[in-house]
Structures are given as C-alpha cells and as structure tokens.
Amino acid sequence: RCLEQNMLASAGNAFEAADDKKGLSKLGDIFFKAGVLVMALKYYKLSGNDLMVEFIKENFSERDLEKIYA
C-alpha cells in the first residue's frame, strides 16, 4: 500500500520490520531507476541482493553516489 502511494520511506520501514527481502529489493529497484543510488544500495544490502550491490559498487564511485544523492 505504501508503494502505491509513493510513501517510500514508510514502505522501507515496513519491509525492513517484516524482514521482507523481496519488498526491500523491489524498493531498491525503484530507487535505482530513479537514480538515487545511495538509497538503492541501502535497500539492496538489506534485501541481500548481492548482485545489485556489486553492480553499483563496480560501476559507480563513492563520488558518483554522493553527487546523485545530493
């Protein structure tokens, strides 16, 4: 429901509290597509989506992450 209403922080809190790995990864996808890599990385880590964590780390520098988030 939170995702449908674009309440991403609330969705993240709910998925994290429920230990919903699939929901956390989906939230990572949303942030990745929006170009908010810092948040995408956070939710991919929480979901255990190591493939996407490594993809972001290999293809974007810390400076890129900070610049995109700011």
mmCIF file of C-alpha atoms in Angstrom:
data_model
loop_
_atom_site.group_PDB
_atom_site.id
_atom_site.type_symbol
_atom_site.label_atom_id
_atom_site.label_comp_id
_atom_site.label_asym_id
_atom_site.label_seq_id
_atom_site.Cartn_x
_atom_site.Cartn_y
_atom_site.Cartn_z
ATOM 1 C CA ARG A 1 0.000 0.000 0.000
ATOM 2 C CA CYS A 2 2.836 2.419 0.847
ATOM 3 C CA LEU A 3 4.460 1.815 -2.536
ATOM 4 C CA GLU A 4 1.200 2.550 -4.320
ATOM 5 C CA GLN A 5 1.000 5.885 -2.508
ATOM 6 C CA ASN A 6 4.687 6.633 -3.178
ATOM 7 C CA MET A 7 5.457 6.621 0.553
ATOM 8 C CA LEU A 8 8.859 5.061 0.041
ATOM 9 C CA ALA A 9 10.312 5.691 3.499
ATOM 10 C CA SER A 10 7.264 4.093 5.121
ATOM 11 C CA ALA A 11 7.456 1.179 2.707
ATOM 12 C CA GLY A 12 11.112 0.706 3.571
ATOM 13 C CA ASN A 13 10.369 0.706 7.281
ATOM 14 C CA ALA A 14 7.543 -1.807 6.826
ATOM 15 C CA PHE A 15 9.581 -4.141 4.612
ATOM 16 C CA GLU A 16 12.520 -3.940 6.999
ATOM 17 C CA ALA A 17 10.362 -4.642 10.074
ATOM 18 C CA ALA A 18 8.762 -7.615 8.303
ATOM 19 C CA ASP A 19 12.145 -8.813 7.000
ATOM 20 C CA ASP A 20 10.555 -8.828 3.528
ATOM 21 C CA LYS A 21 13.587 -9.363 1.294
ATOM 22 C CA LYS A 22 11.550 -9.266 -1.911
ATOM 23 C CA GLY A 23 9.922 -5.956 -0.928
ATOM 24 C CA LEU A 24 13.281 -4.454 0.055
ATOM 25 C CA SER A 25 14.791 -5.469 -3.275
ATOM 26 C CA LYS A 26 11.797 -4.011 -5.126
ATOM 27 C CA LEU A 27 12.325 -0.762 -3.256
ATOM 28 C CA GLY A 28 15.985 -0.893 -4.292
ATOM 29 C CA ASP A 29 14.834 -1.231 -7.906
ATOM 30 C CA ILE A 30 12.609 1.836 -7.569
ATOM 31 C CA PHE A 31 15.452 3.955 -6.207
ATOM 32 C CA PHE A 32 17.895 2.581 -8.782
ATOM 33 C CA LYS A 33 15.578 3.506 -11.657
ATOM 34 C CA ALA A 34 15.139 6.968 -10.136
ATOM 35 C CA GLY A 35 18.918 7.401 -9.991
ATOM 36 C CA VAL A 36 19.033 7.622 -6.192
ATOM 37 C CA LEU A 37 21.871 5.150 -5.879
ATOM 38 C CA VAL A 38 22.609 5.670 -2.192
ATOM 39 C CA MET A 39 19.105 4.557 -1.267
ATOM 40 C CA ALA A 40 19.114 1.773 -3.858
ATOM 41 C CA LEU A 41 22.340 0.456 -2.378
ATOM 42 C CA LYS A 42 20.874 0.590 1.142
ATOM 43 C CA TYR A 43 17.814 -1.448 0.209
ATOM 44 C CA TYR A 44 19.740 -3.911 -1.942
ATOM 45 C CA LYS A 45 22.058 -4.542 1.020
ATOM 46 C CA LEU A 46 19.127 -5.042 3.388
ATOM 47 C CA SER A 47 17.477 -7.438 0.936
ATOM 48 C CA GLY A 48 20.611 -9.492 0.434
ATOM 49 C CA ASN A 49 20.638 -8.687 -3.290
ATOM 50 C CA ASP A 50 24.402 -9.056 -3.570
ATOM 51 C CA LEU A 51 24.320 -8.967 -7.372
ATOM 52 C CA MET A 52 22.963 -5.407 -7.440
ATOM 53 C CA VAL A 53 25.191 -4.295 -4.547
ATOM 54 C CA GLU A 54 28.238 -5.428 -6.509
ATOM 55 C CA PHE A 55 26.914 -3.902 -9.738
ATOM 56 C CA ILE A 56 26.558 -0.488 -8.118
ATOM 57 C CA LYS A 57 29.929 -0.720 -6.368
ATOM 58 C CA GLU A 58 31.692 -1.755 -9.581
ATOM 59 C CA ASN A 59 30.032 0.797 -11.852
ATOM 60 C CA PHE A 60 29.700 3.871 -9.642
ATOM 61 C CA SER A 61 32.268 5.547 -7.434
ATOM 62 C CA GLU A 62 31.626 6.941 -3.955
ATOM 63 C CA ARG A 63 31.747 10.381 -5.537
ATOM 64 C CA ASP A 64 29.026 9.384 -8.019
ATOM 65 C CA LEU A 65 26.859 8.150 -5.185
ATOM 66 C CA GLU A 66 27.240 11.371 -3.235
ATOM 67 C CA LYS A 67 26.648 13.546 -6.299
ATOM 68 C CA ILE A 68 23.488 11.706 -7.314
ATOM 69 C CA TYR A 69 22.072 11.744 -3.790
ATOM 70 C CA ALA A 70 22.689 15.470 -3.249
#
